[in-house]
mmCIF file of C-alpha atoms in Angstrom:
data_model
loop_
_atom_site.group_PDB
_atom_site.id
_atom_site.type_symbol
_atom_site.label_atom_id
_atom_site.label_comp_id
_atom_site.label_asym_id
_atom_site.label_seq_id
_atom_site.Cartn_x
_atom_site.Cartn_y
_atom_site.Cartn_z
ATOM 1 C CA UNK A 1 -209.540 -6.174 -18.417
ATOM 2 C CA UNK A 2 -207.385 -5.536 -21.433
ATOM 3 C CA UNK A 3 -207.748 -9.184 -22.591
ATOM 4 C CA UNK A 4 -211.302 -8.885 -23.044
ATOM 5 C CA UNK A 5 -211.117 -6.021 -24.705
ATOM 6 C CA UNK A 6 -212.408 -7.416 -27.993
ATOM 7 C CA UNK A 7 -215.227 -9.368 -26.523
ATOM 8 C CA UNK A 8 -216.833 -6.295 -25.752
ATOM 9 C CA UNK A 9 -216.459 -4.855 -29.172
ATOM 10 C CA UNK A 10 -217.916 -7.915 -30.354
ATOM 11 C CA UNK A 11 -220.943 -6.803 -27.462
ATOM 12 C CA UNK A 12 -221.512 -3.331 -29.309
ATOM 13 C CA UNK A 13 -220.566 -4.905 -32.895
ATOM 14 C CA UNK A 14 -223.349 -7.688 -32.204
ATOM 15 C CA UNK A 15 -226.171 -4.517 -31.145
ATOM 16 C CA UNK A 16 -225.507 -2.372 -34.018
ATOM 17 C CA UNK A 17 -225.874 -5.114 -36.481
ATOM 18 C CA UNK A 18 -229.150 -6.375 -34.629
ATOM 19 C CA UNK A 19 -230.355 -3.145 -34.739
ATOM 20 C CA UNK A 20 -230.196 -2.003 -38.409
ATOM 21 C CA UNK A 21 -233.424 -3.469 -39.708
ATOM 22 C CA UNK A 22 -235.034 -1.529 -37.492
ATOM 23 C CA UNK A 23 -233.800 1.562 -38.942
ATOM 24 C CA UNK A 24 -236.561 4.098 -40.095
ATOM 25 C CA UNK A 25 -238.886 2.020 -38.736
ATOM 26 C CA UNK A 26 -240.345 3.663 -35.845
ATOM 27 C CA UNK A 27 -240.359 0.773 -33.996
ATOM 28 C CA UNK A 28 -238.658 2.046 -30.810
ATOM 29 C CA UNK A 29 -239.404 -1.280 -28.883
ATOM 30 C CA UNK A 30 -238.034 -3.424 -31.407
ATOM 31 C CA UNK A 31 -235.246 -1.612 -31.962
ATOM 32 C CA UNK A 32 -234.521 -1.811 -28.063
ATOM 33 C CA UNK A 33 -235.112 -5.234 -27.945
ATOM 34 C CA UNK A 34 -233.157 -6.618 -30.717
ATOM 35 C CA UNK A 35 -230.253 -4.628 -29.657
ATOM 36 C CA UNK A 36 -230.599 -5.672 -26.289
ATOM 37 C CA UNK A 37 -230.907 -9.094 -27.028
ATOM 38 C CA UNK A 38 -227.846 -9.305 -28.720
ATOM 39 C CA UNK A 39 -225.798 -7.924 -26.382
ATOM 40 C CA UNK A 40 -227.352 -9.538 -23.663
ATOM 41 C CA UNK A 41 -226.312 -13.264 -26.088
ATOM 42 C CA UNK A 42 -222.720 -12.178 -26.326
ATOM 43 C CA UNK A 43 -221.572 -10.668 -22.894
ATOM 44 C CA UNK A 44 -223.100 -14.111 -21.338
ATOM 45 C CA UNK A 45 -220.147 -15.534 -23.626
ATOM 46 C CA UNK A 46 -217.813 -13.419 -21.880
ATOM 47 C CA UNK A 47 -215.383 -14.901 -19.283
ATOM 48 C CA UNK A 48 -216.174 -12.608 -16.698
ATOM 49 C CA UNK A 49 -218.836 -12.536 -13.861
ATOM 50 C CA UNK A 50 -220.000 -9.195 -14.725
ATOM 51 C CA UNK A 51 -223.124 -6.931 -13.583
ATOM 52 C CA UNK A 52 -224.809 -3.918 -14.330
ATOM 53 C CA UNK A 53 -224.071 -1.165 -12.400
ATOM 54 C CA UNK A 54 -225.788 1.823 -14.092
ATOM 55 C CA UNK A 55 -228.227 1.309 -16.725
ATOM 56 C CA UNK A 56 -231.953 0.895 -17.298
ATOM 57 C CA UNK A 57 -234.269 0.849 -13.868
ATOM 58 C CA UNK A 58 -234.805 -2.193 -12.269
ATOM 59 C CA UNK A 59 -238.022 -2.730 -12.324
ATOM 60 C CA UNK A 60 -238.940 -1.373 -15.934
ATOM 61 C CA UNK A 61 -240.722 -3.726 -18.524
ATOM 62 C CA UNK A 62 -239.218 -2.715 -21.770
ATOM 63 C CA UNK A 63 -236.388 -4.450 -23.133
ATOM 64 C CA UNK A 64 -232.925 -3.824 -21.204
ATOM 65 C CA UNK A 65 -230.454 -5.248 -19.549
ATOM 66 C CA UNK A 66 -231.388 -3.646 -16.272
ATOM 67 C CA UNK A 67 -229.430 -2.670 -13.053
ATOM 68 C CA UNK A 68 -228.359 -5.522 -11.156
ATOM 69 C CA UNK A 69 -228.700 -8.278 -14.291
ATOM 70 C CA UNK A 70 -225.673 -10.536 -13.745
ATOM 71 C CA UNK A 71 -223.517 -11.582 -17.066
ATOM 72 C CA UNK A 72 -220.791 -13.824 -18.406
ATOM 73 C CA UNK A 73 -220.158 -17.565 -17.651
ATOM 74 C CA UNK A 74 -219.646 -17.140 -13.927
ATOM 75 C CA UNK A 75 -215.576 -16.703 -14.382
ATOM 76 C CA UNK A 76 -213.201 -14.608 -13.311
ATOM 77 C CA UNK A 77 -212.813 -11.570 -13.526
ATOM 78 C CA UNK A 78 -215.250 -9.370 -11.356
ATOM 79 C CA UNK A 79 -216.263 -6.786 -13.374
ATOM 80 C CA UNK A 80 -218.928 -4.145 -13.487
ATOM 81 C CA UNK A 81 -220.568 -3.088 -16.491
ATOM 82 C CA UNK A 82 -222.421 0.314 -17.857
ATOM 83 C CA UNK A 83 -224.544 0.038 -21.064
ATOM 84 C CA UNK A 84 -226.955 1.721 -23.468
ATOM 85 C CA UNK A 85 -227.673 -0.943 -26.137
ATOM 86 C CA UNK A 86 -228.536 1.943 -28.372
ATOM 87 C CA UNK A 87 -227.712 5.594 -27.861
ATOM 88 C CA UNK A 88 -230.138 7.235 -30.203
ATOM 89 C CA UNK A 89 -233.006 4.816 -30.740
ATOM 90 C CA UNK A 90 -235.151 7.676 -31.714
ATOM 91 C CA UNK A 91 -232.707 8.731 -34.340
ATOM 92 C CA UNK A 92 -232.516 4.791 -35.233
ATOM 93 C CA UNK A 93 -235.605 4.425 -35.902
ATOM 94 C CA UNK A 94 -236.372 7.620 -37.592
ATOM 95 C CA UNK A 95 -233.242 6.970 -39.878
ATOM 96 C CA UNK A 96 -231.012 9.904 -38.706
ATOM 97 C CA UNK A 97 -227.679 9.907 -37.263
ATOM 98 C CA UNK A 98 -225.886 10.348 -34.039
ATOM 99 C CA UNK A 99 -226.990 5.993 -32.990
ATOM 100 C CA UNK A 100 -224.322 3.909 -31.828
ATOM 101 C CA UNK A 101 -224.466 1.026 -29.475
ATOM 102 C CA UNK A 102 -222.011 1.515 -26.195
ATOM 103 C CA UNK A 103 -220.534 -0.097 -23.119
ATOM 104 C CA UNK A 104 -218.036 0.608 -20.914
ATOM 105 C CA UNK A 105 -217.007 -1.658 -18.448
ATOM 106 C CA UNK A 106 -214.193 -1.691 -15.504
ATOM 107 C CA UNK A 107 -212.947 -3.706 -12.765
ATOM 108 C CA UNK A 108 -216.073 -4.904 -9.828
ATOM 109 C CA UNK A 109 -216.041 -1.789 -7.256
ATOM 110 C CA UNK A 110 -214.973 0.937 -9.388
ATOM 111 C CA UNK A 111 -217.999 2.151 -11.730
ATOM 112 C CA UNK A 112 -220.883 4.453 -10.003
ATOM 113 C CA UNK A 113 -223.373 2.493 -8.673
ATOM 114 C CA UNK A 114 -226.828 4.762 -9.365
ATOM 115 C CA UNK A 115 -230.328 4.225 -10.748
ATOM 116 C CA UNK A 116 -231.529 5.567 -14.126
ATOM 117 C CA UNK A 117 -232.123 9.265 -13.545
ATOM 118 C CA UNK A 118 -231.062 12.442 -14.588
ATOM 119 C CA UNK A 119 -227.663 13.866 -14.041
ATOM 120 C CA UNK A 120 -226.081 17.183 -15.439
ATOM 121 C CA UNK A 121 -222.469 16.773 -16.265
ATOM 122 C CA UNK A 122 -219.383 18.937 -17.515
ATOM 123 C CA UNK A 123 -217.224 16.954 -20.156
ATOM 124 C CA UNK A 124 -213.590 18.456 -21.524
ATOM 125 C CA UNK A 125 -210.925 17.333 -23.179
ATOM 126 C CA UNK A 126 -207.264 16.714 -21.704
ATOM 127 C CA UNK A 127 -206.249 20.613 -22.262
ATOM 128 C CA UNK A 128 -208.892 21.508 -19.879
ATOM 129 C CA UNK A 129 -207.894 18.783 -16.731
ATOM 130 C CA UNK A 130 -208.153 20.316 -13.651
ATOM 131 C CA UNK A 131 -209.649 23.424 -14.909
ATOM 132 C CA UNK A 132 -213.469 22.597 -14.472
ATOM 133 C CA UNK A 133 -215.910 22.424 -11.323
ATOM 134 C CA UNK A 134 -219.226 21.650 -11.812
ATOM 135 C CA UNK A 135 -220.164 23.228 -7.868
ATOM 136 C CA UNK A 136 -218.987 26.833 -10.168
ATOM 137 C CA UNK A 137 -221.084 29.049 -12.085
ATOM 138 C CA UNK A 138 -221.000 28.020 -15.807
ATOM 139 C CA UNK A 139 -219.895 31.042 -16.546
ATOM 140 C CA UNK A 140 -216.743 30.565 -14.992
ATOM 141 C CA UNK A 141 -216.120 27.368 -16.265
ATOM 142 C CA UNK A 142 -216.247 28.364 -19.429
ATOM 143 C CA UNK A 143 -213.789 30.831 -19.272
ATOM 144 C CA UNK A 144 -211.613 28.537 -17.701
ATOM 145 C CA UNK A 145 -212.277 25.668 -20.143
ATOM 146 C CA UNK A 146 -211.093 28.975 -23.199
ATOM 147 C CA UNK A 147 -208.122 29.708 -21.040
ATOM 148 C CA UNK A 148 -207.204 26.024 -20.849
ATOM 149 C CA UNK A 149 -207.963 25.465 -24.769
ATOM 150 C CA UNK A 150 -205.799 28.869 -25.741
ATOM 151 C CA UNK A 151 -208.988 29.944 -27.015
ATOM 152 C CA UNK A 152 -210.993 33.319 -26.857
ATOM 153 C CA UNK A 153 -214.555 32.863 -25.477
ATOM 154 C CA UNK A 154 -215.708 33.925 -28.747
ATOM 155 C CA UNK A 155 -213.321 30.635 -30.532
ATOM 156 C CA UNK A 156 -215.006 28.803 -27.875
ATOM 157 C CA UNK A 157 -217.109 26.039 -28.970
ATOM 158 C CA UNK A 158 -219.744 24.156 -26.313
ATOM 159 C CA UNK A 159 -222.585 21.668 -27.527
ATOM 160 C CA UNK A 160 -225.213 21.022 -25.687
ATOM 161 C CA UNK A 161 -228.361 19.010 -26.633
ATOM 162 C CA UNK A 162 -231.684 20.223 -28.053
ATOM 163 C CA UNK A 163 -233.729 20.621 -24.715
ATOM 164 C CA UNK A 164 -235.718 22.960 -23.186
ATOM 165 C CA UNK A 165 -233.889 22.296 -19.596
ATOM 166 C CA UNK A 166 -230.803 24.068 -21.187
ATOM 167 C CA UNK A 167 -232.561 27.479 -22.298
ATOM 168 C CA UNK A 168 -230.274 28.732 -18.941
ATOM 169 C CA UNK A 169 -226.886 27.165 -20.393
ATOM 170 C CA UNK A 170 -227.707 28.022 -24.027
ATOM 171 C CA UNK A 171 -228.059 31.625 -22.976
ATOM 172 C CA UNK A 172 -225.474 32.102 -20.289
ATOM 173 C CA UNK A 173 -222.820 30.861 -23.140
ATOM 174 C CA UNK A 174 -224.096 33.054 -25.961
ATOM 175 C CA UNK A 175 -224.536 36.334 -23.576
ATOM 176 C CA UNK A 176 -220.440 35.322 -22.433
ATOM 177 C CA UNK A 177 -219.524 35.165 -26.326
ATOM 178 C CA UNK A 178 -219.401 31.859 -26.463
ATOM 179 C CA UNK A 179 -220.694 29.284 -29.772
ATOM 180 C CA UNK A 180 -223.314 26.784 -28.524
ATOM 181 C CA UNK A 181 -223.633 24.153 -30.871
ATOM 182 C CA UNK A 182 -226.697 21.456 -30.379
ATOM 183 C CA UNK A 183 -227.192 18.414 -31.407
ATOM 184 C CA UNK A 184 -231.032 16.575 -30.948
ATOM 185 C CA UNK A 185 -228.705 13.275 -29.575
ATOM 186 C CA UNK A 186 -225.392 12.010 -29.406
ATOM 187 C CA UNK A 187 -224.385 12.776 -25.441
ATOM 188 C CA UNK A 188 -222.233 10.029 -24.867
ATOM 189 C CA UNK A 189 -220.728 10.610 -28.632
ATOM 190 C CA UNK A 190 -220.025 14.240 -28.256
ATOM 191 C CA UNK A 191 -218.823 13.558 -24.997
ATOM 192 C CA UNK A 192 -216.107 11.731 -26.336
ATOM 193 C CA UNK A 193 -215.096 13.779 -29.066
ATOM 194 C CA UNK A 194 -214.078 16.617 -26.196
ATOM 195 C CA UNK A 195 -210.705 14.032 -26.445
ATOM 196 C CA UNK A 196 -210.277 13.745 -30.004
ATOM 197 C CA UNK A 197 -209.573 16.380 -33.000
ATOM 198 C CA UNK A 198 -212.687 15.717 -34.793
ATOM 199 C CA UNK A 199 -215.600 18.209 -34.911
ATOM 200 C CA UNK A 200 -213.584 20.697 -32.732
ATOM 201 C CA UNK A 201 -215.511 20.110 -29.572
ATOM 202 C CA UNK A 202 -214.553 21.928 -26.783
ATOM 203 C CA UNK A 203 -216.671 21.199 -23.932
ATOM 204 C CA UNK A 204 -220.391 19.281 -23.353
ATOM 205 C CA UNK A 205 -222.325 20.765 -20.575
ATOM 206 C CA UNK A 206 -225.908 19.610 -19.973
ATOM 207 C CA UNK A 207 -228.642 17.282 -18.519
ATOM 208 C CA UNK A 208 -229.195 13.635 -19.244
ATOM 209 C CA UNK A 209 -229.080 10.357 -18.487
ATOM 210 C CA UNK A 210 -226.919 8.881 -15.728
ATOM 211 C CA UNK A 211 -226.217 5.543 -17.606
ATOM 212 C CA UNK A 212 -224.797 7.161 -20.697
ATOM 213 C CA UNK A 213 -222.809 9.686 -18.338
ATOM 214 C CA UNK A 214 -221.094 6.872 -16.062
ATOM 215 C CA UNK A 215 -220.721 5.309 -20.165
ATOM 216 C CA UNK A 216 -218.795 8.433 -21.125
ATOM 217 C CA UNK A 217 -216.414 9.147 -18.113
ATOM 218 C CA UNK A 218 -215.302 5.641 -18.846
ATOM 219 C CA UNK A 219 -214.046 6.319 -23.051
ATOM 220 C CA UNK A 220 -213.128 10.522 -21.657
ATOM 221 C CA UNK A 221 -210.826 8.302 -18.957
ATOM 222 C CA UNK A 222 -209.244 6.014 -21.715
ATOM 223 C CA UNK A 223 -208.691 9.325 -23.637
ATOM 224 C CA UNK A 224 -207.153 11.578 -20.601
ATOM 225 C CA UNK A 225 -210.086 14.243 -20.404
ATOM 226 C CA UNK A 226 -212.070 14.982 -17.609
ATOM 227 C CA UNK A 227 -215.978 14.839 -16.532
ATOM 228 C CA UNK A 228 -217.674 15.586 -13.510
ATOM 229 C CA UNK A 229 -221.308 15.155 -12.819
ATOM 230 C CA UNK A 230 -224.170 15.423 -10.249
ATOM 231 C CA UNK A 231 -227.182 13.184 -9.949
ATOM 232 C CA UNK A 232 -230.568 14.743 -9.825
ATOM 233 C CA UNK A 233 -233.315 13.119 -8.204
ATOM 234 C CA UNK A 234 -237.095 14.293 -9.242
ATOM 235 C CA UNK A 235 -238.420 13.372 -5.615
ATOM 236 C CA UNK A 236 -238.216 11.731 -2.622
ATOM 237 C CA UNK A 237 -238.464 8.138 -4.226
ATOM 238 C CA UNK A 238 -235.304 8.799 -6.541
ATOM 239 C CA UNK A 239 -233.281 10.322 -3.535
ATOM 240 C CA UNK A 240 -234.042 7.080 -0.952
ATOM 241 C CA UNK A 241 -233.037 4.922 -4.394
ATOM 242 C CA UNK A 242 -229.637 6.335 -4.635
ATOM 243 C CA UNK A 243 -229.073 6.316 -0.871
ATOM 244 C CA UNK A 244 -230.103 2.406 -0.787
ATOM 245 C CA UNK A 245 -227.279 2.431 -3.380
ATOM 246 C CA UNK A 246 -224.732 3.539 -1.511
ATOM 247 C CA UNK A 247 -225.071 7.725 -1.986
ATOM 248 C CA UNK A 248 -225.367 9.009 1.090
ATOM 249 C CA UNK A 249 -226.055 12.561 -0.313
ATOM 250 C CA UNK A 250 -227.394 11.870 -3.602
ATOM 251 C CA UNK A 251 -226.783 15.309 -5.066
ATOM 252 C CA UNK A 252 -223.128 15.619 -4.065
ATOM 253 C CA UNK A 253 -220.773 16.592 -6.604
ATOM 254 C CA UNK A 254 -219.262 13.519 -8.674
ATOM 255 C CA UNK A 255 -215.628 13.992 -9.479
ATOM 256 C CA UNK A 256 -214.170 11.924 -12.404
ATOM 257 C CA UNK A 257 -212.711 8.901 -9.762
ATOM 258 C CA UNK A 258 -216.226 9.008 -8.247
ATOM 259 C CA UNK A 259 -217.945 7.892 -11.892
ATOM 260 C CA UNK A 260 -215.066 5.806 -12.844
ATOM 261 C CA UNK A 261 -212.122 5.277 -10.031
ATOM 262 C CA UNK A 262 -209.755 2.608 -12.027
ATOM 263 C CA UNK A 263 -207.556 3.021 -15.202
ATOM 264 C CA UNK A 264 -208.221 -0.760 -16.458
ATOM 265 C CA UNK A 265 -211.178 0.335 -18.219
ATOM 266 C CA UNK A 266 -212.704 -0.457 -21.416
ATOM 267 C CA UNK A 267 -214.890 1.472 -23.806
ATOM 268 C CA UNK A 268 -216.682 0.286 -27.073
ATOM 269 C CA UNK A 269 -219.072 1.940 -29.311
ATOM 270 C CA UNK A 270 -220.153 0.863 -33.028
ATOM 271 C CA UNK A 271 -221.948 2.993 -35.021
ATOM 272 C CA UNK A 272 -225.385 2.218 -36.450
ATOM 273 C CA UNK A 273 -226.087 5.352 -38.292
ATOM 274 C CA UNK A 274 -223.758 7.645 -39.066
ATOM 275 C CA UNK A 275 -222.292 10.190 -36.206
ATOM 276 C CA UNK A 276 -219.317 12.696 -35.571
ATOM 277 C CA UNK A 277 -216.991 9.800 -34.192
ATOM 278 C CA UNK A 278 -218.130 6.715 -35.867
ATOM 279 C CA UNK A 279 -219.626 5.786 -39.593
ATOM 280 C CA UNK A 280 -223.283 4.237 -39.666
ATOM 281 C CA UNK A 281 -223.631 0.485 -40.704
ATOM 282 C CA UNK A 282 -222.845 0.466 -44.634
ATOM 283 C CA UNK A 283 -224.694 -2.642 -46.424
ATOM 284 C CA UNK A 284 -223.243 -4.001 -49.763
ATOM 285 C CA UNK A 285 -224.978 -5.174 -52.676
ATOM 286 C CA UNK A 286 -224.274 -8.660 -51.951
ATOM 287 C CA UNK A 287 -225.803 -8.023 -49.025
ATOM 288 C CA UNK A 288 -222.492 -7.721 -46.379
ATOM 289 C CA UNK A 289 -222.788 -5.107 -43.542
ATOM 290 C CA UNK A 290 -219.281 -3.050 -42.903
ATOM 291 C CA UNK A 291 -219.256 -2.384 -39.321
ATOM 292 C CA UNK A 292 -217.230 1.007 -37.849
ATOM 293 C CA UNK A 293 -216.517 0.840 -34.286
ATOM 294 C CA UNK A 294 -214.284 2.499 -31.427
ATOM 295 C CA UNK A 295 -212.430 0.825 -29.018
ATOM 296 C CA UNK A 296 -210.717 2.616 -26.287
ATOM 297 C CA UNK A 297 -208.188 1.185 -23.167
ATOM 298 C CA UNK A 298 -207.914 3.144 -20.222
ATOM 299 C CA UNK A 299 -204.505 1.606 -18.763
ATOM 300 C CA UNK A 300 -202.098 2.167 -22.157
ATOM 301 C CA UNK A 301 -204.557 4.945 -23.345
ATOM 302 C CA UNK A 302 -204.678 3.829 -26.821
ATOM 303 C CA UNK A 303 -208.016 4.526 -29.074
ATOM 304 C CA UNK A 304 -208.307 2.034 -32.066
ATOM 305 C CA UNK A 305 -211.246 2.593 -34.880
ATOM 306 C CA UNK A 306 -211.845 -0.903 -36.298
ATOM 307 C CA UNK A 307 -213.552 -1.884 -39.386
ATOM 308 C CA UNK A 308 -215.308 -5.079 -39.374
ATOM 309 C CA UNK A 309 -216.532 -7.236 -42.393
ATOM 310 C CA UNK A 310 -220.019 -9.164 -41.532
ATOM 311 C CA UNK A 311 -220.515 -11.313 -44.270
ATOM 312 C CA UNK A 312 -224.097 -12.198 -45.315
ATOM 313 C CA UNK A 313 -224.322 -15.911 -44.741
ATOM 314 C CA UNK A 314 -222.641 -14.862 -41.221
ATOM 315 C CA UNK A 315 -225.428 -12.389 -40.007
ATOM 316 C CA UNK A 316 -228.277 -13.846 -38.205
#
């Protein structure tokens, strides 16, 4: 895994720089698709025989690179793959922050194998290891996650997204003492700043999308946090899809191995606008694009932000 480390920044590099004309557009489609298309180019460069485990349904018509898609030349290694060619295409194409393009990736076997669907998850950073259960009340978890931090509740900081679905976490926090911070998106970028001294984040607690969850366990595993998570099926349909995947009880309670069970993992993100961990896409005058991205190694744990030069006569 750790040799193809920089083929997959080259994956999110490729998506972000796709992605910027779009920018303020309001084209979400075209947004999607030129990311997607890029990424889907360079990971089919990739010496790997790699597939999708967890990212955009499988039977969906917008752009994606969808559940199942295989990828790479065919080669060695095995490896599974989870992707969101851009986190934040709203913001993208409204021209606010908190976009970056992501993918994690890990050995075949060892990423959660789910459909797209909602999932609630708990993310810390590595004070708080051991410390959280998502089967507890929040309550309790957030005293633990203070404890953990050296914190008082009333030090503690928790950001959850904008949604109406977390009126009962918003509130539950405040009434404890606690400071909820929210953010409109971001969840695999907050996520990942649990691990890192930026932004003082001391937990993320919410509900969203499985793909960018199974994303984020992957960079909080490089880093030495923790997540834990729970898929929530709508109906019947969603329940019999997870089971056909291999959850026999598709609400059970996902510990960190169960999202991501290896240490040879890889994490990329590059930004495309400009976010708490990563800067957005700056253009020159002569028309070069300065790229910002995040690369993270789960087996020697080491987190490297690279700054990459994309000259104009270079960019497609």
């Amino acid at each position: 895994m750790h040799k193809l480390s920089l083929d997959f920044l080259k994956v999110t590099e490729a998506a972000a720089v796709a992605s910027l004309p779009w920018v303020g557009t309001g084209e979400k489609n075209s947004a999607d698709d030129a990311a997607t298309t890029a990424m889907r180019e360079m990971l089919n460069q990739v010496n790997m025989n790699g597939t999708v485990v967890i990212g955009e349904g499988e039977l969906d018509e917008a752009p994606m690179l969808y559940i199942g898609e295989k990828l790479g030349n065919g080669s060695e290694p095995k490896i599974d793959i989870a992707v969101d060619p851009i986190e934040g295409t709203t913001p993208t194409v409204n021209g606010q922050g908190n976009a970056n393009a992501v993918i994690a990736a890990a050995p075949k076997g060892t990423l959660l194998h789910a459909p797209d669907m909602y999932m609630e998850k708990i993310a810390v950073g590595p004070k708080a290891i051991g410390k959280i259960d998502i089967d507890a009340p929040l309550i309790d978890n957030i005293k633990a996650v203070a404890s953990a931090n050296g914190k008082s509740l009333s030090e503690l900081n928790v950001y959850v997204q904008d949604r109406d679905r977390h009126k009962g976490y918003i509130d539950t926090i405040r009434e404890a003492g606690g400071k909820v911070h929210l953010f409109s998106e971001g969840d695999v970028t907050y996520s990942i700043a649990t691990c890192l001294e930026i932004g003082n984040v001391d937990m993320v607690i919410g509900i969203g999308g499985a793909p960018e969850g199974v994303v984020s366990a992957v960079g909080i595993k490089c880093l030495g946090g923790e997540m834990q998570a729970r898929l929530l099926p709508r109906n019947e349909e969603e329940a019999d899809r997870c089971r056909k995947m291999g959850l026999a009880n598709p609400e059970t309670a996902l510990r960190h191995n169960d999202l991501v069970s290896s240490d040879d993992c890889i994490f990329a993100a590059t930004g495309i606008t400009e976010n708490i961990l990563l800067n957005g896409i700056k253009v020159s005058p002569e028309g070069n694009y300065l790229v910002n991205s995040v690369l993270l190694n789960g087996e020697d744990k080491q987190l490297r932000f690279i700054e990459s030069l994309y000259l104009k006569n270079r960019i497609a």
